[in-house]
mmCIF file of C-alpha atoms in Angstrom:
data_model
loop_
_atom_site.group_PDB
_atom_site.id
_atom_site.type_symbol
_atom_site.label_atom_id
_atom_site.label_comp_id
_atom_site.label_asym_id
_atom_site.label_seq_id
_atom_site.Cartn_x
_atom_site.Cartn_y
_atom_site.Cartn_z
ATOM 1 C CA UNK A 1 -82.121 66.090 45.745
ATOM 2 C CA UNK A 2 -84.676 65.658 48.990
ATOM 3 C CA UNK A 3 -86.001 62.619 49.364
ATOM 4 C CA UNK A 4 -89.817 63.112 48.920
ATOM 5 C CA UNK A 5 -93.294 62.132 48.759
ATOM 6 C CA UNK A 6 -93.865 60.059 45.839
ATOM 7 C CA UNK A 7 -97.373 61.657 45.123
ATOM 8 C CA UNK A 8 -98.132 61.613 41.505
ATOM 9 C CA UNK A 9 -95.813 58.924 39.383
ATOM 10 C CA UNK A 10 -96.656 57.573 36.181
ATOM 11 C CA UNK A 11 -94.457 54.560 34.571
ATOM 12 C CA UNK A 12 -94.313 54.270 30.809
ATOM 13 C CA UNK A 13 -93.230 50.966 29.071
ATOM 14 C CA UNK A 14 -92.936 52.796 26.031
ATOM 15 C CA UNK A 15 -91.973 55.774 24.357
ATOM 16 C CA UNK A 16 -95.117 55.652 21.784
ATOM 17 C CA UNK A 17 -97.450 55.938 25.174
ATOM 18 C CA UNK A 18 -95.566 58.689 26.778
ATOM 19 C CA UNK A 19 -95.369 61.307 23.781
ATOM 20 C CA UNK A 20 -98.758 61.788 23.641
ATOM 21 C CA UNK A 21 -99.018 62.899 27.490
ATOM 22 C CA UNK A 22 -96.185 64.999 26.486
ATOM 23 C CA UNK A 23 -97.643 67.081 23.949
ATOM 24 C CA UNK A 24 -100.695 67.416 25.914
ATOM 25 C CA UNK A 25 -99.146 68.467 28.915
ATOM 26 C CA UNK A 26 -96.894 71.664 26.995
ATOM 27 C CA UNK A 27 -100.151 72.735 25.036
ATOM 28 C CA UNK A 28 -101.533 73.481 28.949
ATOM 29 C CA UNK A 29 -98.331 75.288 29.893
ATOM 30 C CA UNK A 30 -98.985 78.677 31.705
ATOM 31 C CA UNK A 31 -95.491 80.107 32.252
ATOM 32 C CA UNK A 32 -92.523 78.152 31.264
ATOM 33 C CA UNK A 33 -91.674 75.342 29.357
ATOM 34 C CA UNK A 34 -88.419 73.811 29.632
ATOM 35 C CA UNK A 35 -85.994 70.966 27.600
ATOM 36 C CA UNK A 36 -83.045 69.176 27.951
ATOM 37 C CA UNK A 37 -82.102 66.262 25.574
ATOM 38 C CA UNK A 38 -79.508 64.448 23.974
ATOM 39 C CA UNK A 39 -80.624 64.007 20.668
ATOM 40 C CA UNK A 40 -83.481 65.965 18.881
ATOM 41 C CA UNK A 41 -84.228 65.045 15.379
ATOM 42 C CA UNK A 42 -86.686 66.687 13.182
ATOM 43 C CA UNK A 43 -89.617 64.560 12.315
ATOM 44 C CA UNK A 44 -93.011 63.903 12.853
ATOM 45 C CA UNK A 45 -92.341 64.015 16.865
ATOM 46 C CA UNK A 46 -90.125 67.112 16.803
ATOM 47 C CA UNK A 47 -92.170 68.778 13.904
ATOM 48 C CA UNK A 48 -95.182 68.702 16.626
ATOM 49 C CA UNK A 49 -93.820 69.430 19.816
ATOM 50 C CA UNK A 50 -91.840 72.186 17.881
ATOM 51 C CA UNK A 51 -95.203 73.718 16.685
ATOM 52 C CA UNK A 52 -96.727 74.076 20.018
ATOM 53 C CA UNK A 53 -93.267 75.752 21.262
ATOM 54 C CA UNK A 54 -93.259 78.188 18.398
ATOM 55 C CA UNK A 55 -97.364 78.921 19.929
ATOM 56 C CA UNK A 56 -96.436 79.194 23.029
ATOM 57 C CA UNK A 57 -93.423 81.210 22.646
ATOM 58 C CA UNK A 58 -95.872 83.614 20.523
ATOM 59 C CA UNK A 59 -98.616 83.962 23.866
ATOM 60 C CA UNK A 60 -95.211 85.083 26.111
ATOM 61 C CA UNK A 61 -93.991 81.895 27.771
ATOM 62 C CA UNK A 62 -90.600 81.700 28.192
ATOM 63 C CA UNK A 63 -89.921 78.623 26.275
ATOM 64 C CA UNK A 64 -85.805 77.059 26.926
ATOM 65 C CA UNK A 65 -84.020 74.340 24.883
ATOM 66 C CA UNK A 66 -80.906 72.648 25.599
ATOM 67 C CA UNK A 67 -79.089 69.976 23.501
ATOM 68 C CA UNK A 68 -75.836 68.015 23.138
ATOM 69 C CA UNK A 69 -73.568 68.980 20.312
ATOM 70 C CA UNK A 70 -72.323 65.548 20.208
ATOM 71 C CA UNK A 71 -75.507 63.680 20.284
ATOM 72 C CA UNK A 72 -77.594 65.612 17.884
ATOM 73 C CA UNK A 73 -74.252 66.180 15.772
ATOM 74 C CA UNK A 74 -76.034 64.460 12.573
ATOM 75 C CA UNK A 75 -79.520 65.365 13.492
ATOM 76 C CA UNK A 76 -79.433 69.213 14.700
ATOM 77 C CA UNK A 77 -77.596 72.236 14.321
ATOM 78 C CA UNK A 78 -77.259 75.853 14.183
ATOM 79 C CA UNK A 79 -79.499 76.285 11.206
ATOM 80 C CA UNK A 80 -82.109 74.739 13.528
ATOM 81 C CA UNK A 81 -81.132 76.622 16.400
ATOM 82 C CA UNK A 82 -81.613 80.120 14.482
ATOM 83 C CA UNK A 83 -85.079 78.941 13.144
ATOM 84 C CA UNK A 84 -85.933 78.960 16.928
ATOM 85 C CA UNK A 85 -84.517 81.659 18.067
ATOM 86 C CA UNK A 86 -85.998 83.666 15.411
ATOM 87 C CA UNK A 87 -89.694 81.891 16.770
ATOM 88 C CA UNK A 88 -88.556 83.494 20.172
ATOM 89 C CA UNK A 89 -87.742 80.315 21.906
ATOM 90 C CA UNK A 90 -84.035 80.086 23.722
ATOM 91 C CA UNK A 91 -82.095 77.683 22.441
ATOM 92 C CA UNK A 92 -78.291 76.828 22.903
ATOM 93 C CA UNK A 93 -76.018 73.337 22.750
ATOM 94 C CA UNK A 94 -74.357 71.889 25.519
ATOM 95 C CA UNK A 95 -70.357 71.153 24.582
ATOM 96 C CA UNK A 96 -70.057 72.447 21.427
ATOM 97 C CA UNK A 97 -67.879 70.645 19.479
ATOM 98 C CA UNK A 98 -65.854 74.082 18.061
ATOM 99 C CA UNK A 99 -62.457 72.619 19.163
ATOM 100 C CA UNK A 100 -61.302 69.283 20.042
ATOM 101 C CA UNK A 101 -60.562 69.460 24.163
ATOM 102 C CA UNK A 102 -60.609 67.689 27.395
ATOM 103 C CA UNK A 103 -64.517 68.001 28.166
ATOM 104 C CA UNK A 104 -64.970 66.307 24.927
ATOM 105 C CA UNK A 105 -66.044 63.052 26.616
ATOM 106 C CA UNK A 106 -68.264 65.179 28.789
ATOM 107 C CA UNK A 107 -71.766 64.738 27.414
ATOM 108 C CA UNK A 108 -75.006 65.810 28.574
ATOM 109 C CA UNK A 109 -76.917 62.310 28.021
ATOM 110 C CA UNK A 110 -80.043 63.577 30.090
ATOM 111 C CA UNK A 111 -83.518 63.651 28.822
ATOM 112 C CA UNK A 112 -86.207 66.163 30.469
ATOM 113 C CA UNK A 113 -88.968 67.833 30.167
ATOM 114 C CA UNK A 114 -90.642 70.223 32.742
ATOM 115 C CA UNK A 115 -93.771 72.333 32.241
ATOM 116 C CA UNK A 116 -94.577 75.278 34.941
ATOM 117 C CA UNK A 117 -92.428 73.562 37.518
ATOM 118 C CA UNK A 118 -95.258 71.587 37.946
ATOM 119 C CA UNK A 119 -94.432 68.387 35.824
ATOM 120 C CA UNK A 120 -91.866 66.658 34.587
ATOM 121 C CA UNK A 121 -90.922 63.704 32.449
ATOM 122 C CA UNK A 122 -87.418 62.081 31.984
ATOM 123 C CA UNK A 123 -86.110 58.621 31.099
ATOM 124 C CA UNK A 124 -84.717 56.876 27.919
ATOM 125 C CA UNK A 125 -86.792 58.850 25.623
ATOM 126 C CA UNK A 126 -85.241 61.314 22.935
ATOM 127 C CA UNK A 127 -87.067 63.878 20.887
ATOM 128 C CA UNK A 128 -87.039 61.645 17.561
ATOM 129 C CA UNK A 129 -89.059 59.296 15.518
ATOM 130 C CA UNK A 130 -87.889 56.293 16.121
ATOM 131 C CA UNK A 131 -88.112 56.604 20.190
ATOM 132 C CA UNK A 132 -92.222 56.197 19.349
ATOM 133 C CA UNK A 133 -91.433 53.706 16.835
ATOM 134 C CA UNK A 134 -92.438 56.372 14.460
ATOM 135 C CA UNK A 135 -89.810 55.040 12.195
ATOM 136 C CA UNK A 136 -88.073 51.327 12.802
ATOM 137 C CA UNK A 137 -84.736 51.073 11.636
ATOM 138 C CA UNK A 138 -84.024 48.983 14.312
ATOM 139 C CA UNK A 139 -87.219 46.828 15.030
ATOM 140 C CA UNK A 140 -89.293 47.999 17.864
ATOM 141 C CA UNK A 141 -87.919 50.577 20.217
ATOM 142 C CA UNK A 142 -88.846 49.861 23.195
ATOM 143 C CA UNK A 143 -87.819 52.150 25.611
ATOM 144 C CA UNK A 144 -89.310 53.330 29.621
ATOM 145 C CA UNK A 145 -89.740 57.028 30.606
ATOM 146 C CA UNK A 146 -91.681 58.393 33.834
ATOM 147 C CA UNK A 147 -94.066 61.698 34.611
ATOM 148 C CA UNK A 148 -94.217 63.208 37.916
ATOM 149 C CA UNK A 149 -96.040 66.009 39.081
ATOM 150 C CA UNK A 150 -96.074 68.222 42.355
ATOM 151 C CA UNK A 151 -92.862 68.981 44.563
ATOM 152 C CA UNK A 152 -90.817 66.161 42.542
ATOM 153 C CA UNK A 153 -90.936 68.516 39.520
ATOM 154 C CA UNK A 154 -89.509 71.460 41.563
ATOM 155 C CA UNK A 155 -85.992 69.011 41.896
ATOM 156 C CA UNK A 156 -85.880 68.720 37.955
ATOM 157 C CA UNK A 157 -86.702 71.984 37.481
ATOM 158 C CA UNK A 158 -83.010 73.018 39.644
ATOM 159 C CA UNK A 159 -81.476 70.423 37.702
ATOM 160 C CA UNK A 160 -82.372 72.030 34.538
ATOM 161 C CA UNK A 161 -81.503 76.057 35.835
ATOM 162 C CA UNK A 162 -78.460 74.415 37.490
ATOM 163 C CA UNK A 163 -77.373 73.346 34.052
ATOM 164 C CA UNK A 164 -78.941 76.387 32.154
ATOM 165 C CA UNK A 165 -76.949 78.669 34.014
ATOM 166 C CA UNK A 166 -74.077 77.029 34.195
ATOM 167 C CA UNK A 167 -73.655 76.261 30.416
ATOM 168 C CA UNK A 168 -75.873 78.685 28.269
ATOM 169 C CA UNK A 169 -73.791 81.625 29.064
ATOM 170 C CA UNK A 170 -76.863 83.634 28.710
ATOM 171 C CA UNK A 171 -79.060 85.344 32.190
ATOM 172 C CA UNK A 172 -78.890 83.256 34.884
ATOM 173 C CA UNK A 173 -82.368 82.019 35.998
ATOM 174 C CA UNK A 174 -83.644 82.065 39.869
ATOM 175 C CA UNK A 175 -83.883 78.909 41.094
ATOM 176 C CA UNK A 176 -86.757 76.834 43.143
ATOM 177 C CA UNK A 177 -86.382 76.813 46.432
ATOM 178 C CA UNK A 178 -86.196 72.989 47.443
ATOM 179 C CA UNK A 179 -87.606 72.305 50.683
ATOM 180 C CA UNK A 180 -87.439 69.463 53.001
ATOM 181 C CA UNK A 181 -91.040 68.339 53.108
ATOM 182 C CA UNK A 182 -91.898 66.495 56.063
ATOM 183 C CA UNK A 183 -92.206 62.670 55.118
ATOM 184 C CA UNK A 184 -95.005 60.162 56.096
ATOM 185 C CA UNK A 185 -94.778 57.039 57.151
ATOM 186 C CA UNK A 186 -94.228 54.865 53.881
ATOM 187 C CA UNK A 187 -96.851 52.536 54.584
ATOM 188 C CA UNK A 188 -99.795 55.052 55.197
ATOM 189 C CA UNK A 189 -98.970 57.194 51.422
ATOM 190 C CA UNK A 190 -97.529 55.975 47.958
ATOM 191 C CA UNK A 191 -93.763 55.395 48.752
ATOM 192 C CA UNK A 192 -90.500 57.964 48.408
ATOM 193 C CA UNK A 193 -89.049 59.364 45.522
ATOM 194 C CA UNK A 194 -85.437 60.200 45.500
ATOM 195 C CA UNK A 195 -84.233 62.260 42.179
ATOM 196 C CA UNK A 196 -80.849 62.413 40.958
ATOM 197 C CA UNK A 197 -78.402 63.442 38.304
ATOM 198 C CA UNK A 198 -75.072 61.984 38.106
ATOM 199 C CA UNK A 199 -72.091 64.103 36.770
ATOM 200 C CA UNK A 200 -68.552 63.688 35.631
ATOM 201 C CA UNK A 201 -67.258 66.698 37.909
ATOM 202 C CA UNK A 202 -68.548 64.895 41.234
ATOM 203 C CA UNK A 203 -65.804 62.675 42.999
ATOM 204 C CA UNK A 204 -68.416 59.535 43.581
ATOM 205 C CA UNK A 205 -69.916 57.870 40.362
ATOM 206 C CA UNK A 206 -73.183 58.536 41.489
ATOM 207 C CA UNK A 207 -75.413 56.048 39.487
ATOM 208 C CA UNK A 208 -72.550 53.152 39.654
ATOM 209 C CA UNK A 209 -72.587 53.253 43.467
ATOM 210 C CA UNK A 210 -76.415 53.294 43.350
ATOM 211 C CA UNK A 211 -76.780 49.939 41.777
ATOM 212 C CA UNK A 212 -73.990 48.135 43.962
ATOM 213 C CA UNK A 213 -75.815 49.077 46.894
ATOM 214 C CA UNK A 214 -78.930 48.249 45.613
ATOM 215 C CA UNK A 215 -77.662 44.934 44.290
ATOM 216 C CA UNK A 216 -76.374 44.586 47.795
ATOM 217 C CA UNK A 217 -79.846 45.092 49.324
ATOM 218 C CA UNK A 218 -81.344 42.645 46.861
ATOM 219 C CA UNK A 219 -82.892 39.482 48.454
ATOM 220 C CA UNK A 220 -85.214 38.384 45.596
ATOM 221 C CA UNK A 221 -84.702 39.787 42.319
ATOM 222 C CA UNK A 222 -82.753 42.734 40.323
ATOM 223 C CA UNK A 223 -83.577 43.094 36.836
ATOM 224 C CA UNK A 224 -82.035 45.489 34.794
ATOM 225 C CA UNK A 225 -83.157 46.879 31.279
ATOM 226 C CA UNK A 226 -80.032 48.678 28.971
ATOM 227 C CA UNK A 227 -79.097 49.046 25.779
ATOM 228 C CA UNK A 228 -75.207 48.694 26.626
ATOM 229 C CA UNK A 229 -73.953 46.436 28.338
ATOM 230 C CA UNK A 230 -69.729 47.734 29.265
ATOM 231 C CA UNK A 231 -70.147 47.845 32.908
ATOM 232 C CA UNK A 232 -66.883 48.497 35.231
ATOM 233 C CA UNK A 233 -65.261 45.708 37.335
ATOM 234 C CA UNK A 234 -67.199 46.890 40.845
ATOM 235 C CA UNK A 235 -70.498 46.710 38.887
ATOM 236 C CA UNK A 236 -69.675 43.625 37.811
ATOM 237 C CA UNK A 237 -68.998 42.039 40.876
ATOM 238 C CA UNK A 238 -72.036 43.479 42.687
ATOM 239 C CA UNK A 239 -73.602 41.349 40.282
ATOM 240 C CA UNK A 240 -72.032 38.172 40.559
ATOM 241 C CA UNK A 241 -71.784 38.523 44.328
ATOM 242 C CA UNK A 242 -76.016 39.024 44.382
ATOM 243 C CA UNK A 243 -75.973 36.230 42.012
ATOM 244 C CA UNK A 244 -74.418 33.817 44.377
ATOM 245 C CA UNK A 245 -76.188 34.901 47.602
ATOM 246 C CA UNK A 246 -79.586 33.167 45.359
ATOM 247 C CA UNK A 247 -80.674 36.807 43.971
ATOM 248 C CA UNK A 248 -82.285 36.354 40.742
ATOM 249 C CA UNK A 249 -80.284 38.805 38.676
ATOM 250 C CA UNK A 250 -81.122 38.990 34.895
ATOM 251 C CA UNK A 251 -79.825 41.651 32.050
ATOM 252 C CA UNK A 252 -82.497 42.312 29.120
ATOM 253 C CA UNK A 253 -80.474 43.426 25.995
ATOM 254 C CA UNK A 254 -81.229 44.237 22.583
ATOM 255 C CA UNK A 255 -81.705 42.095 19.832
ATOM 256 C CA UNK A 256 -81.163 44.254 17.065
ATOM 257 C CA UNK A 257 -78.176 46.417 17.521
ATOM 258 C CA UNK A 258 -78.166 50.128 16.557
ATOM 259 C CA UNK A 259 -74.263 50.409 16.492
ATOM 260 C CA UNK A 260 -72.798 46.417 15.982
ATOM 261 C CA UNK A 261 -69.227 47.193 17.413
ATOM 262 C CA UNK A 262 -70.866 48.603 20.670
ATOM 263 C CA UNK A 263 -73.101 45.567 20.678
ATOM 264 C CA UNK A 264 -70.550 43.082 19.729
ATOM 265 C CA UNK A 265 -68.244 45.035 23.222
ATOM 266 C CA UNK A 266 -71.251 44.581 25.427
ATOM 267 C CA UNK A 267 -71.392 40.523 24.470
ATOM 268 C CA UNK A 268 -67.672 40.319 25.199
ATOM 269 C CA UNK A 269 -68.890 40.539 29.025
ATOM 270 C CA UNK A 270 -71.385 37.885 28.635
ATOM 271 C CA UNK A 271 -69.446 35.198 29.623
ATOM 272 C CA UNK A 272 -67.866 36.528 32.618
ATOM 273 C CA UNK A 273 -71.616 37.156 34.098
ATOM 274 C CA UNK A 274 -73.418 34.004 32.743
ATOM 275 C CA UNK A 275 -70.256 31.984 34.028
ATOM 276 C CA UNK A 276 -71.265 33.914 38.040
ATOM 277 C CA UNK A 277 -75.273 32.870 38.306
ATOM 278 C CA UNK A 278 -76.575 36.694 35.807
ATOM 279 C CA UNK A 279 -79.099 35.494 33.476
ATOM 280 C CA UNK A 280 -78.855 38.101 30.121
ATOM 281 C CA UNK A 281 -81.897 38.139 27.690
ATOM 282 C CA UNK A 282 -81.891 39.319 24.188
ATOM 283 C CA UNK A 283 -85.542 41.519 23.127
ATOM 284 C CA UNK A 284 -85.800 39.860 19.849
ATOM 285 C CA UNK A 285 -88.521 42.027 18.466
ATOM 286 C CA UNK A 286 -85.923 44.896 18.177
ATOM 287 C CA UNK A 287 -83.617 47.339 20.090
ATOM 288 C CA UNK A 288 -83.794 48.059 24.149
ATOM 289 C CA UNK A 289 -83.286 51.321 24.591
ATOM 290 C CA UNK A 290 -84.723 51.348 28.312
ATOM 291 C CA UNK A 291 -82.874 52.362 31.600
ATOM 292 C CA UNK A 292 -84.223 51.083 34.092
ATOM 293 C CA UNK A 293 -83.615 48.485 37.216
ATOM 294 C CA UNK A 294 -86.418 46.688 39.780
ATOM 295 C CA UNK A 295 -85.599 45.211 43.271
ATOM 296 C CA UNK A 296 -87.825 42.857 45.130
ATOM 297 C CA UNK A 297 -91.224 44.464 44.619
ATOM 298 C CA UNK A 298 -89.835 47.783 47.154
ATOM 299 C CA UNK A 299 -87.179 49.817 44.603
ATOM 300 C CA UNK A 300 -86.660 50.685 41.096
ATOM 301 C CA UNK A 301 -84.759 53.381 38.900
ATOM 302 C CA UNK A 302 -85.621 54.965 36.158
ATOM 303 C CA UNK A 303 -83.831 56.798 34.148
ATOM 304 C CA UNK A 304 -80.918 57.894 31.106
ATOM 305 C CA UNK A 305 -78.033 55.883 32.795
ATOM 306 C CA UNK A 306 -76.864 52.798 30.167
ATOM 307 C CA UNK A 307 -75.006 50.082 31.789
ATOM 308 C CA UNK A 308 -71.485 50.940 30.048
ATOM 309 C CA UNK A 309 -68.443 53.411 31.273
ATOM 310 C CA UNK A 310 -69.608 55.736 29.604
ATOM 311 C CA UNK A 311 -73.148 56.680 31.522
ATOM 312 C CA UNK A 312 -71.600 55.470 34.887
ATOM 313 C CA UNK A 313 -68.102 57.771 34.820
ATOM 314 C CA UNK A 314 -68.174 60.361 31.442
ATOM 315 C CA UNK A 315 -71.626 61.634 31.238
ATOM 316 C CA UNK A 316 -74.249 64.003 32.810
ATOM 317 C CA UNK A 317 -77.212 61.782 33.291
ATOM 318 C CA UNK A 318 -80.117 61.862 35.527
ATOM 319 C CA UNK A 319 -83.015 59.831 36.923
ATOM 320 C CA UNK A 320 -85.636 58.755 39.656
ATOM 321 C CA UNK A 321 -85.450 56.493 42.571
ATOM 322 C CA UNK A 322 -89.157 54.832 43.775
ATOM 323 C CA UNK A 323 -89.403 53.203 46.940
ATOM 324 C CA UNK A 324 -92.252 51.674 48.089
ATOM 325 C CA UNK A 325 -94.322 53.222 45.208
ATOM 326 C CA UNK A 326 -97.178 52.024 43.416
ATOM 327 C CA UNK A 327 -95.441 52.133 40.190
ATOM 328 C CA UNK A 328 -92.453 49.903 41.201
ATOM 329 C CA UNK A 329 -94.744 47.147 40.354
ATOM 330 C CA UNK A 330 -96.075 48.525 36.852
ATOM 331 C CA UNK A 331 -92.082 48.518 36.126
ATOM 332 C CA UNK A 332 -92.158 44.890 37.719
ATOM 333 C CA UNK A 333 -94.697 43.576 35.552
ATOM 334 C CA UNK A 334 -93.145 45.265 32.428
ATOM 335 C CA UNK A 335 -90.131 43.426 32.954
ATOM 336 C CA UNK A 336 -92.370 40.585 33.126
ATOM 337 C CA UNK A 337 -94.138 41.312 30.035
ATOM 338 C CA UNK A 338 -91.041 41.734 27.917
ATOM 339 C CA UNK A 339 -88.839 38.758 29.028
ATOM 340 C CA UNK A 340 -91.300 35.989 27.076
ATOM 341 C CA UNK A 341 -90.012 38.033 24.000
ATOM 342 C CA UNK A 342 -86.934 37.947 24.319
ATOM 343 C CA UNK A 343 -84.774 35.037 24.328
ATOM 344 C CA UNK A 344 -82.517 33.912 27.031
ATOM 345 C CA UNK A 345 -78.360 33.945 26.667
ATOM 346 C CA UNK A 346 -76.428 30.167 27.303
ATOM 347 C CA UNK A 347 -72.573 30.201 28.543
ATOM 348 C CA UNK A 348 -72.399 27.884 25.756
ATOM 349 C CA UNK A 349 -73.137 30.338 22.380
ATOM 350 C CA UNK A 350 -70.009 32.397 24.313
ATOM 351 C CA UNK A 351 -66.985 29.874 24.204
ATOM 352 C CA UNK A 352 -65.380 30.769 20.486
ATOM 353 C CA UNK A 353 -62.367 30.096 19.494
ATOM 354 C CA UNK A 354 -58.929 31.536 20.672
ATOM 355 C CA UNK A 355 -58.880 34.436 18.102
ATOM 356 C CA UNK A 356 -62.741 35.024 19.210
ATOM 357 C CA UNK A 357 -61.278 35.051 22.456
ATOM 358 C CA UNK A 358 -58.789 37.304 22.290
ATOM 359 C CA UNK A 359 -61.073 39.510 20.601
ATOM 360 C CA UNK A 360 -63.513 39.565 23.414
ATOM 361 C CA UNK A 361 -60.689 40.512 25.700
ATOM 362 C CA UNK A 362 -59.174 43.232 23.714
ATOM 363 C CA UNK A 363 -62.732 44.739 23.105
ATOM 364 C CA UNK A 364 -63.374 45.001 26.687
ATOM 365 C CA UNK A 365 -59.996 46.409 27.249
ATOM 366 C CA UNK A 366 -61.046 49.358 25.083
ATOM 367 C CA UNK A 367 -64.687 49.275 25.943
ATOM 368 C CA UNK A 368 -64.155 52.908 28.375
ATOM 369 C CA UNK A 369 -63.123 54.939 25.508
ATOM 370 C CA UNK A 370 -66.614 53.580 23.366
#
């Protein structure tokens, strides 16, 4: 999408912090109110947000819903999707799962929210209780999400009507215009913002090429937070190549795993980084859920886009890219904040023996199909 004037950005460290601004912002909708996500799961969060839907939807707005099949497989479903369609709000999933095919792998892992084309929110945040650590089956969630307002929201606004419809097979939608607005000088306003969404269908991997040329910008630092860790061999040696030029590279990882076999694949690559100069932490308090990677006090993403084959090459995911803006720092000291709980990963606790070995290697072997 155009690169743009930053204008309004807000950074949130955690989901628990951004819900609230979410709720507030839909109850002062005037026209539309639109949703994308990969999971919704009725609870507390849902119960609420779905309230002031089923409102709004009563005063005439036209209220839109769109969810993965796939992801909300145990959580949602057509009984859910009647119940709001009979409330007047649009609702329909993305892939349904009705026959086994060759899109099957082809999920829609983004996360949005945009109210009037005037705001918009995305990152790692689904619609369910534990992503406010509501709930903790996993130990604290932490997780990083973003608001912007102004002619950023028009871009995720497209992205949304793009997908609406494409997939919904219901009225197609006009779409924003999306003007090139003339750009300042970055020094004299709040930085660029660049937004995105990566897709399957495209012939680049979008958000894999991103962070091997930002790793090969880095001259300082490039800290990543994600919950996976399955990344593909060009990723990988981005990595290890910004290691060795003296870039402080580091990894923050989970500490409590939500799915073990996916964590114990994403410590099979452990060695191979620690072993290059990549320093990997583990957030002992609970699970890391976040997205998101800072670059020498000037870039950072944020995001849906995990750190495994399957966000880089199979899904739809999408995301912002800050440069030069005020909040690169708030992600900065975030990371900050978080490493002194977690605890840092030795080459050491990954030499095991030669059937741990061979394990590693045959996990990583089948890590793209995970």
């Amino acid at each position: 999408y155009p690169l743009m004037r930053a204008g309004q950005v807000r950074y949130y460290a955690l989901g628990d912090d951004m819900m609230p601004d979410m709720l507030e912002d839909i109850k002062r909708a005037r026209s539309f109110i639109y949703l994308e996500y990969f999971i919704i799961e009725p609870g507390r969060l849902w119960d609420s947000m779905a309230a002031v839907l089923v409102n709004k939807a009563a005063q005439g707005l036209d209220i839109r819903v769109m969810y993965d099949d796939l992801g909300s497989i145990s959580t949602f479903n057509m009984d859910n999707v009647r119940q709001l369609r009979s409330k007047g709000i649009k609702c329909v999933p993305f892939n349904p799962l009705i026959a086994v095919k060759g899109t099957v792998n082809y999920r829609d892992h983004r996360k949005m929210l945009i109210v009037d084309g005037e705001t918009a929110y995305s990152g790692g945040v689904n619609l369910a209780d534990r992503y406010a650590n509501i709930e903790q089956p996993y130990g604290h969630w932490k997780d990083t999400g973003f608001r912007v307002t102004g002619e950023p929201a028009q871009s995720f606004t497209h992205m949304f009507l793009t997908f609406w419809n494409a997939f919904s097979l219901q009225n197609n939608l006009p779409q924003p215009e999306l003007k090139e607005p003339r750009l300042p000088a970055p020094e004299t306003e709040n930085g660029y913002i660049l937004s995105y969404y990566d897709s399957p269908l495209n012939r680049e991997a979008s958000s894999n090429q991103l962070y091997i040329d930002l790793l090969s910008q880095s001259t300082d630092y490039a800290w990543f937070f994600t919950p996976y860790l399955m990344p593909g061999d060009e990723l990988m040696d981005a990595m290890a190549c910004a290691a060795h030029r003296g870039v402080d590279v580091r990894i923050i990882m989970p500490g409590i795993p939500d799915k073990k076999l996916i964590f114990r694949m994403s410590r099979s690559f452990y060695q191979a980084l620690l072993t290059e100069g990549v320093k990997i932490y583990e957030y002992t308090p609970g699970f890391v859920h976040a997205k998101s990677f800072v670059s020498d006090d000037v870039v950072g993403t944020i995001g849906t886009v995990n750190l495994d084959y399957r966000s880089l090459f199979l899904h739809f995911e999408c995301g912002v890219l800050l440069q030069k803006n005020s909040q690169v720092a708030v992600l900065r000291d975030d990371v900050r904040a978080t490493l002194p709980q977690c605890r840092e990963i030795q080459v050491t606790e990954c030499r095991t023996s030669l059937p741990g070995t061979v394990l590693d290697s045959v996990l990583r072997l089948l890590s793209p199909l995970m």
